[in-house]
Short mmCIF file of C-alpha atoms in Angstrom, two decimals:
data_model
loop_
_atom_site.label_atom_id
_atom_site.label_comp_id
_atom_site.label_asym_id
_atom_site.label_seq_id
_atom_site.Cartn_x
_atom_site.Cartn_y
_atom_site.Cartn_z
CA MET S 1 75.12 99.13 66.76
CA ASP S 2 72.87 96.30 65.58
CA LEU S 3 74.59 93.03 64.73
CA LYS S 4 74.22 90.99 61.56
CA THR S 5 73.71 87.24 61.38
CA PRO S 6 75.79 85.21 58.90
CA LEU S 7 72.78 85.33 56.56
CA TYR S 8 72.37 89.12 56.46
CA ASP S 9 73.63 89.45 52.89
CA SER S 10 71.41 86.55 51.82
CA HIS S 11 68.36 88.36 53.18
CA VAL S 12 69.28 91.59 51.42
CA LYS S 13 69.86 89.74 48.14
CA ALA S 14 66.44 88.08 48.48
CA ASN S 15 64.79 91.49 49.02
CA GLY S 16 64.00 90.87 52.66
CA LYS S 17 62.66 93.90 54.52
CA ILE S 18 65.34 94.40 57.19
CA VAL S 19 64.43 95.71 60.65
CA PRO S 20 66.27 95.87 63.98
CA PHE S 21 65.23 93.09 66.37
CA ALA S 22 66.84 91.97 69.64
CA GLY S 23 70.08 93.73 68.71
CA TYR S 24 70.25 92.22 65.20
CA LEU S 25 69.26 93.27 61.70
CA LEU S 26 66.77 90.65 60.49
CA PRO S 27 64.09 90.31 57.81
CA VAL S 28 60.57 90.99 59.05
CA GLN S 29 59.22 89.67 55.73
CA TYR S 30 60.07 89.08 52.10
CA ALA S 31 58.27 90.16 48.94
CA THR S 32 55.87 87.23 49.36
CA GLY S 33 54.44 88.88 52.48
CA ILE S 34 53.67 87.70 56.00
CA ILE S 35 50.43 85.89 55.15
CA SER S 36 52.04 83.91 52.32
CA GLU S 37 54.98 82.98 54.53
CA HIS S 38 52.65 81.94 57.35
CA MET S 39 50.54 79.75 55.06
CA ALA S 40 53.64 78.20 53.47
CA VAL S 41 54.69 76.90 56.90
CA ARG S 42 51.21 75.69 57.79
CA THR S 43 50.64 73.86 54.48
CA ASN S 44 54.05 73.28 52.87
CA VAL S 45 57.50 74.38 54.04
CA GLY S 46 59.35 77.57 54.96
CA ILE S 47 62.82 78.45 56.22
CA PHE S 48 63.83 80.96 58.91
CA ASP S 49 67.11 82.53 59.98
CA VAL S 50 67.19 82.22 63.78
CA SER S 51 70.93 82.72 64.17
CA HIS S 52 70.22 85.60 66.54
CA MET S 53 69.18 83.17 69.30
CA ALA S 54 71.48 82.83 72.31
CA GLU S 55 73.34 79.56 72.93
CA PHE S 56 75.22 78.72 76.13
CA THR S 57 77.05 75.57 77.14
CA LEU S 58 77.50 74.02 80.58
CA VAL S 59 80.31 71.48 80.71
CA GLY S 60 81.61 69.47 83.66
CA ASN S 61 80.66 66.89 86.26
CA ASP S 62 78.21 69.31 87.88
CA ALA S 63 76.64 70.66 84.67
CA MET S 64 73.29 69.01 85.36
CA ALA S 65 73.35 70.20 88.97
CA THR S 66 73.72 73.75 87.64
CA VAL S 67 70.77 73.25 85.30
CA GLN S 68 68.64 71.92 88.16
CA LYS S 69 69.50 74.96 90.25
CA VAL S 70 68.62 77.60 87.64
CA VAL S 71 65.53 76.19 85.89
CA THR S 72 62.01 75.49 87.16
CA ASN S 73 61.45 72.21 85.31
CA ASP S 74 62.91 68.90 86.46
CA CYS S 75 65.70 67.90 84.09
CA SER S 76 67.07 65.07 86.22
CA ASP S 77 65.17 62.46 84.22
CA MET S 78 66.32 63.70 80.81
CA THR S 79 67.95 61.16 78.53
CA SER S 80 70.82 61.88 76.14
CA GLY S 81 69.45 63.49 73.00
CA GLN S 82 66.40 64.95 74.72
CA VAL S 83 65.25 68.58 74.70
CA LYS S 84 63.14 70.11 77.47
CA TYR S 85 61.31 73.46 77.68
CA THR S 86 61.55 75.37 80.94
CA CYS S 87 61.65 78.75 82.62
CA MET S 88 64.36 80.41 84.64
CA CYS S 89 63.24 82.60 87.55
CA TYR S 90 64.56 85.15 89.98
CA GLU S 91 64.28 84.44 93.70
CA ASN S 92 60.95 86.32 93.67
CA GLY S 93 59.55 83.74 91.23
CA ASN S 94 59.29 86.06 88.25
CA VAL S 95 60.57 84.95 84.86
CA ILE S 96 64.10 85.82 83.77
CA ASP S 97 63.60 83.96 80.49
CA ASP S 98 62.17 80.83 78.95
CA LEU S 99 64.61 78.43 77.31
CA LEU S 100 65.34 75.00 75.88
CA VAL S 101 67.69 72.54 77.60
CA TYR S 102 69.55 70.14 75.27
CA LYS S 103 71.16 67.22 77.07
CA GLU S 104 74.08 65.58 75.28
CA ASP S 105 74.99 63.74 78.49
CA ASP S 106 75.24 64.59 82.19
CA THR S 107 78.41 66.60 81.61
CA HIS S 108 77.49 68.43 78.40
CA ILE S 109 74.41 70.68 78.28
CA LEU S 110 73.33 73.22 75.65
CA LEU S 111 70.94 76.03 76.61
CA VAL S 112 69.06 77.99 73.93
CA LEU S 113 67.55 81.31 75.02
CA ASN S 114 66.04 84.52 73.67
CA ALA S 115 68.41 86.85 71.85
CA SER S 116 67.02 89.94 73.59
CA ASN S 117 67.99 88.46 76.97
CA ARG S 118 71.36 87.05 75.98
CA HIS S 119 73.64 89.22 78.09
CA LYS S 120 71.30 89.39 81.08
CA ASP S 121 70.91 85.60 81.01
CA ALA S 122 74.63 84.99 80.60
CA GLU S 123 75.43 87.17 83.61
CA TRP S 124 72.78 85.45 85.72
CA ILE S 125 73.70 81.85 84.87
CA SER S 126 77.44 82.42 85.11
CA LYS S 127 76.95 83.53 88.72
CA GLN S 128 74.94 80.41 89.60
CA VAL S 129 77.28 77.65 88.39
CA VAL S 130 77.73 74.73 90.76
CA GLY S 131 81.07 73.03 91.48
CA ASP S 132 82.72 71.52 88.41
CA THR S 133 80.80 73.46 85.74
CA LYS S 134 82.26 75.60 82.99
CA PHE S 135 79.84 78.16 81.53
CA GLU S 136 80.41 79.54 78.03
CA ASP S 137 78.40 81.84 75.77
CA ILE S 138 78.91 80.38 72.28
CA SER S 139 76.21 82.46 70.52
CA ASP S 140 78.56 84.25 68.12
CA SER S 141 80.00 80.99 66.80
CA VAL S 142 76.64 79.34 66.10
CA GLY S 143 74.30 79.70 63.13
CA GLN S 144 70.74 78.45 63.43
CA ILE S 145 68.21 77.72 60.69
CA ALA S 146 64.61 76.64 61.28
CA LEU S 147 63.06 74.44 58.59
CA GLN S 148 59.35 74.34 59.36
CA GLY S 149 56.24 72.87 57.78
CA PRO S 150 54.72 69.51 56.81
CA ASN S 151 57.18 69.06 53.93
CA SER S 152 60.29 69.80 56.02
CA LEU S 153 61.43 66.18 55.95
CA GLU S 154 61.04 66.02 52.16
CA VAL S 155 63.53 68.88 51.89
CA LEU S 156 65.98 67.80 54.57
CA LYS S 157 66.30 64.17 53.45
CA LYS S 158 67.78 65.38 50.16
CA LEU S 159 70.76 66.73 52.10
CA THR S 160 71.31 64.11 54.78
CA ASP S 161 70.74 60.48 55.71
CA GLU S 162 67.07 60.35 56.68
CA THR S 163 67.66 57.40 59.01
CA LEU S 164 69.98 59.54 61.15
CA LEU S 165 67.51 62.37 61.73
CA PRO S 166 65.69 62.76 65.07
CA THR S 167 62.19 61.32 64.83
CA LYS S 168 60.58 62.24 68.15
CA TYR S 169 59.45 65.75 69.05
CA TYR S 170 61.91 67.48 71.38
CA THR S 171 64.83 65.20 70.58
CA PHE S 172 68.07 65.93 68.71
CA ILE S 173 71.03 64.35 66.95
CA LYS S 174 74.30 66.16 67.60
CA ASN S 175 76.61 65.03 64.79
CA CYS S 176 74.26 65.03 61.82
CA VAL S 177 75.74 65.85 58.41
CA VAL S 178 73.59 68.29 56.42
CA ALA S 179 74.81 69.43 53.00
CA GLY S 180 78.25 68.08 53.90
CA LYS S 181 78.45 70.06 57.16
CA THR S 182 78.32 68.65 60.70
CA CYS S 183 75.30 70.04 62.54
CA LEU S 184 73.07 69.51 65.53
CA VAL S 185 69.54 68.82 64.24
CA SER S 186 66.53 68.90 66.57
CA ARG S 187 62.86 68.16 66.10
CA THR S 188 61.81 71.49 67.54
CA GLY S 189 60.45 74.81 66.34
CA TYR S 190 58.56 77.95 67.25
CA THR S 191 55.69 77.59 64.79
CA GLY S 192 53.53 74.76 66.14
CA GLU S 193 54.27 72.88 62.93
CA PHE S 194 56.30 69.80 62.05
CA GLY S 195 59.90 70.80 61.44
CA TYR S 196 63.53 70.96 62.44
CA GLU S 197 66.04 73.41 63.86
CA ILE S 198 69.57 73.12 62.51
CA TYR S 199 72.53 74.40 64.56
CA CYS S 200 75.81 74.78 62.72
CA ASN S 201 79.13 76.60 62.78
CA SER S 202 78.48 80.22 61.86
CA GLU S 203 80.77 79.99 58.82
CA ASP S 204 78.68 77.12 57.42
CA THR S 205 75.32 78.87 57.73
CA VAL S 206 75.14 80.42 54.26
CA GLU S 207 76.07 77.18 52.51
CA ILE S 208 73.45 75.20 54.43
CA TRP S 209 70.79 77.89 53.86
CA ASP S 210 71.45 77.91 50.12
CA ALA S 211 71.43 74.11 49.97
CA LEU S 212 68.07 73.93 51.77
CA LEU S 213 66.53 76.49 49.41
CA GLU S 214 67.83 74.57 46.41
CA ALA S 215 66.66 71.22 47.81
CA GLY S 216 63.19 72.64 48.40
CA LYS S 217 62.86 74.44 45.09
CA ASP S 218 60.55 71.80 43.58
CA LEU S 219 58.33 72.11 46.68
CA ASN S 220 58.22 75.92 46.39
CA ILE S 221 60.03 76.49 49.68
CA ILE S 222 60.23 80.17 50.63
CA PRO S 223 62.30 82.14 53.17
CA CYS S 224 60.22 83.54 56.04
CA GLY S 225 60.75 86.49 58.34
CA LEU S 226 60.04 87.66 61.87
CA GLY S 227 56.47 88.66 61.05
CA SER S 228 55.26 85.18 60.16
CA ARG S 229 57.35 83.66 62.94
CA ASP S 230 55.32 85.74 65.37
CA THR S 231 51.90 84.95 63.87
CA LEU S 232 52.77 81.24 63.70
CA ARG S 233 53.92 81.02 67.32
CA PHE S 234 50.86 83.00 68.40
CA GLU S 235 48.40 80.65 66.66
CA ALA S 236 50.18 77.70 68.25
CA GLY S 237 49.89 79.18 71.74
CA MET S 238 53.64 79.58 72.21
CA PRO S 239 54.57 82.43 74.58
CA LEU S 240 56.99 85.23 73.75
CA TYR S 241 59.20 86.86 76.34
CA GLY S 242 58.21 90.49 76.79
CA HIS S 243 54.60 89.63 76.00
CA GLU S 244 53.06 86.62 77.79
CA MET S 245 55.87 86.71 80.36
CA ASP S 246 58.52 89.05 81.67
CA GLU S 247 60.30 90.06 84.86
CA ASN S 248 56.97 91.10 86.38
CA THR S 249 55.24 87.78 85.65
CA ASN S 250 55.64 84.36 87.23
CA PRO S 251 55.21 81.12 85.25
CA TYR S 252 51.73 80.42 86.68
CA GLU S 253 50.49 83.82 85.55
CA ALA S 254 51.97 83.20 82.09
CA GLY S 255 50.21 79.83 81.79
CA LEU S 256 53.51 77.98 82.14
CA GLY S 257 52.83 76.12 85.35
CA PHE S 258 53.42 72.85 83.51
CA CYS S 259 57.16 73.56 83.49
CA VAL S 260 57.37 74.27 87.22
CA LYS S 261 58.13 71.16 89.25
CA LEU S 262 57.91 72.02 92.94
CA ALA S 263 58.56 68.42 93.94
CA LYS S 264 62.14 68.55 92.73
CA GLU S 265 65.12 69.65 94.81
CA ASP S 266 65.56 73.31 95.63
CA PHE S 267 65.92 75.74 92.73
CA LEU S 268 66.05 79.49 92.34
CA GLY S 269 62.60 80.96 92.94
CA LYS S 270 61.09 77.78 94.39
CA ALA S 271 59.92 79.29 97.69
CA ALA S 272 58.29 82.24 95.94
CA LEU S 273 56.55 79.94 93.45
CA GLU S 274 55.23 77.74 96.26
CA ALA S 275 53.66 80.85 97.76
CA ALA S 276 52.30 82.03 94.40
CA LYS S 277 49.70 79.25 94.07
CA PRO S 278 46.94 79.67 93.16
CA PRO S 279 47.78 82.65 90.92
CA LYS S 280 45.68 85.79 91.30
CA ARG S 281 45.89 86.44 87.55
CA LYS S 282 46.55 84.28 84.53
CA CYS S 283 47.07 84.41 80.78
CA VAL S 284 44.00 83.64 78.66
CA THR S 285 43.23 83.50 74.95
CA LEU S 286 40.70 85.93 73.49
CA LYS S 287 38.75 85.53 70.27
CA VAL S 288 37.94 89.02 69.03
CA THR S 289 34.21 89.06 68.29
CA GLY S 290 33.90 92.81 67.86
CA LYS S 291 35.17 94.87 64.95
CA GLY S 292 38.92 95.44 64.94
CA VAL S 293 42.27 93.83 65.70
CA VAL S 294 43.52 93.82 69.28
CA ARG S 295 47.23 94.39 69.93
CA GLU S 296 49.46 94.13 72.99
CA HIS S 297 49.37 96.47 75.99
CA GLN S 298 45.66 97.28 75.72
CA ASP S 299 43.42 97.33 78.79
CA VAL S 300 40.80 94.62 79.27
CA TYR S 301 37.49 95.40 80.99
CA VAL S 302 34.35 93.82 82.34
CA GLY S 303 31.93 96.69 82.64
CA ASP S 304 33.78 99.58 84.25
CA GLU S 305 36.34 97.35 85.98
CA LYS S 306 39.77 96.93 84.45
CA ILE S 307 40.62 93.24 84.84
CA GLY S 308 43.89 92.98 82.93
CA VAL S 309 46.03 93.88 79.94
CA THR S 310 46.58 92.19 76.59
CA ALA S 311 49.94 90.49 76.02
CA SER S 312 49.82 89.77 72.28
CA GLY S 313 47.29 90.29 69.52
CA THR S 314 47.12 89.78 65.78
CA PHE S 315 45.05 88.64 62.83
CA CYS S 316 45.69 84.90 62.49
CA PRO S 317 46.22 84.05 58.80
CA PHE S 318 45.42 80.33 59.00
CA LEU S 319 42.34 80.82 61.18
CA LYS S 320 41.32 83.97 59.30
CA ALA S 321 40.27 85.81 62.45
CA PRO S 322 41.76 88.17 65.05
CA TYR S 323 42.79 86.78 68.42
CA ALA S 324 44.74 88.02 71.44
CA THR S 325 46.20 86.89 74.73
CA ALA S 326 45.69 88.79 77.97
CA ILE S 327 46.75 88.44 81.57
CA ILE S 328 43.60 89.01 83.63
CA LYS S 329 42.34 88.59 87.19
CA ALA S 330 41.70 84.92 87.95
CA GLU S 331 38.13 85.45 89.17
CA PHE S 332 37.08 86.59 85.70
CA ILE S 333 38.48 83.57 83.86
CA GLU S 334 35.72 81.43 82.40
CA ILE S 335 35.60 79.90 78.93
CA GLY S 336 32.89 81.69 76.98
CA ALA S 337 32.96 84.83 79.13
CA ILE S 338 32.74 88.14 77.29
CA VAL S 339 35.20 90.97 77.94
CA GLU S 340 36.00 94.27 76.25
CA VAL S 341 39.38 95.56 75.10
CA ASP S 342 40.15 99.26 74.92
CA VAL S 343 41.53 99.75 71.39
CA ARG S 344 42.61 103.38 71.14
CA GLY S 345 39.64 104.59 73.14
CA ARG S 346 37.09 102.25 71.55
CA ARG S 347 35.76 99.16 73.32
CA VAL S 348 36.09 95.96 71.25
CA GLU S 349 34.29 92.83 72.41
CA ALA S 350 36.15 89.54 72.83
CA GLU S 351 35.38 86.06 74.14
CA ILE S 352 37.62 83.99 76.41
CA VAL S 353 38.34 80.74 74.55
CA LYS S 354 40.42 77.65 75.19
CA GLY S 355 43.95 77.74 73.78
CA PRO S 356 45.94 76.91 71.83
CA ILE S 357 43.77 78.00 68.94
CA TYR S 358 45.78 75.98 66.42
CA ASP S 359 46.82 72.36 66.81
CA ARG S 360 48.59 70.84 63.82
CA PRO S 361 47.29 67.66 62.21
CA LYS S 362 49.13 64.55 63.31
CA GLN S 363 51.94 63.57 60.94
#
């Protein structure tokens, strides 16, 4: 049976179109529609329920040693209040999941992972703990709200002390009071836009959500669903598990080599990743120049040779054009090269372009 986040009734009341996703019932869009929600985040401000995300804690003197063992990035140089993006791999080097590491201090670590992988990830990490480390899955007790868009600060500062908010990208403040509730607030997001993610006790989620909507009323804030979250992350070049990466893909193939640090101490999958360079295939961005919209799991060709498969594809509302990502053979990767995608038996032309295709203006 699909689960409900603390905000389920709020979504129904707001006429959200509810769909099953990652084991939860969540709004894919509201009456405003995906394009309006997407543009609100790009140009103004929008709010997302992301309470379905998985949250784990690692506590103890060896908490950081456990992190270093299970992730590909080097977290040894993290400072308190810093967030770092990384992957977690099997011994064969393929991706178990991508995640965020939040360091409170060397003995208190928060991991944020994909909801669809929650139980698989929990089982994996719990078996890898080092020495004095206590692992706990706290997902059910945590609500999470993403406030995203250039006017996010204008909304949030009405509910908290602006001077206490995190200012640098990928940093957080743990005990930040928002609408009278103690929260963890981070300068992160899955949209490529300026914004914040607010972690709170599950029982406080509705009150904080309502307060944010009220605080942003004069700015025309709107709630946003899964549909625009996907188009936003896609424009910003942010990968999605099950698309740009999965258990059959290593980080280099997914274009995530930047979060693999082979120079660090041994970690799970290190030997396999050392042997996987250079990758024989890699994720590229495609601008669809032919007629049609390319979706995921469609074959990519050069002439009669199949060179790969698309990972994601959509019409990008801000850019007003269709784009896709595809994992293709490395020898065919060249910016400006033309390929064809098989869209239901019809070849659609596309051009390999440099990603990400959207880069937000500096703020």
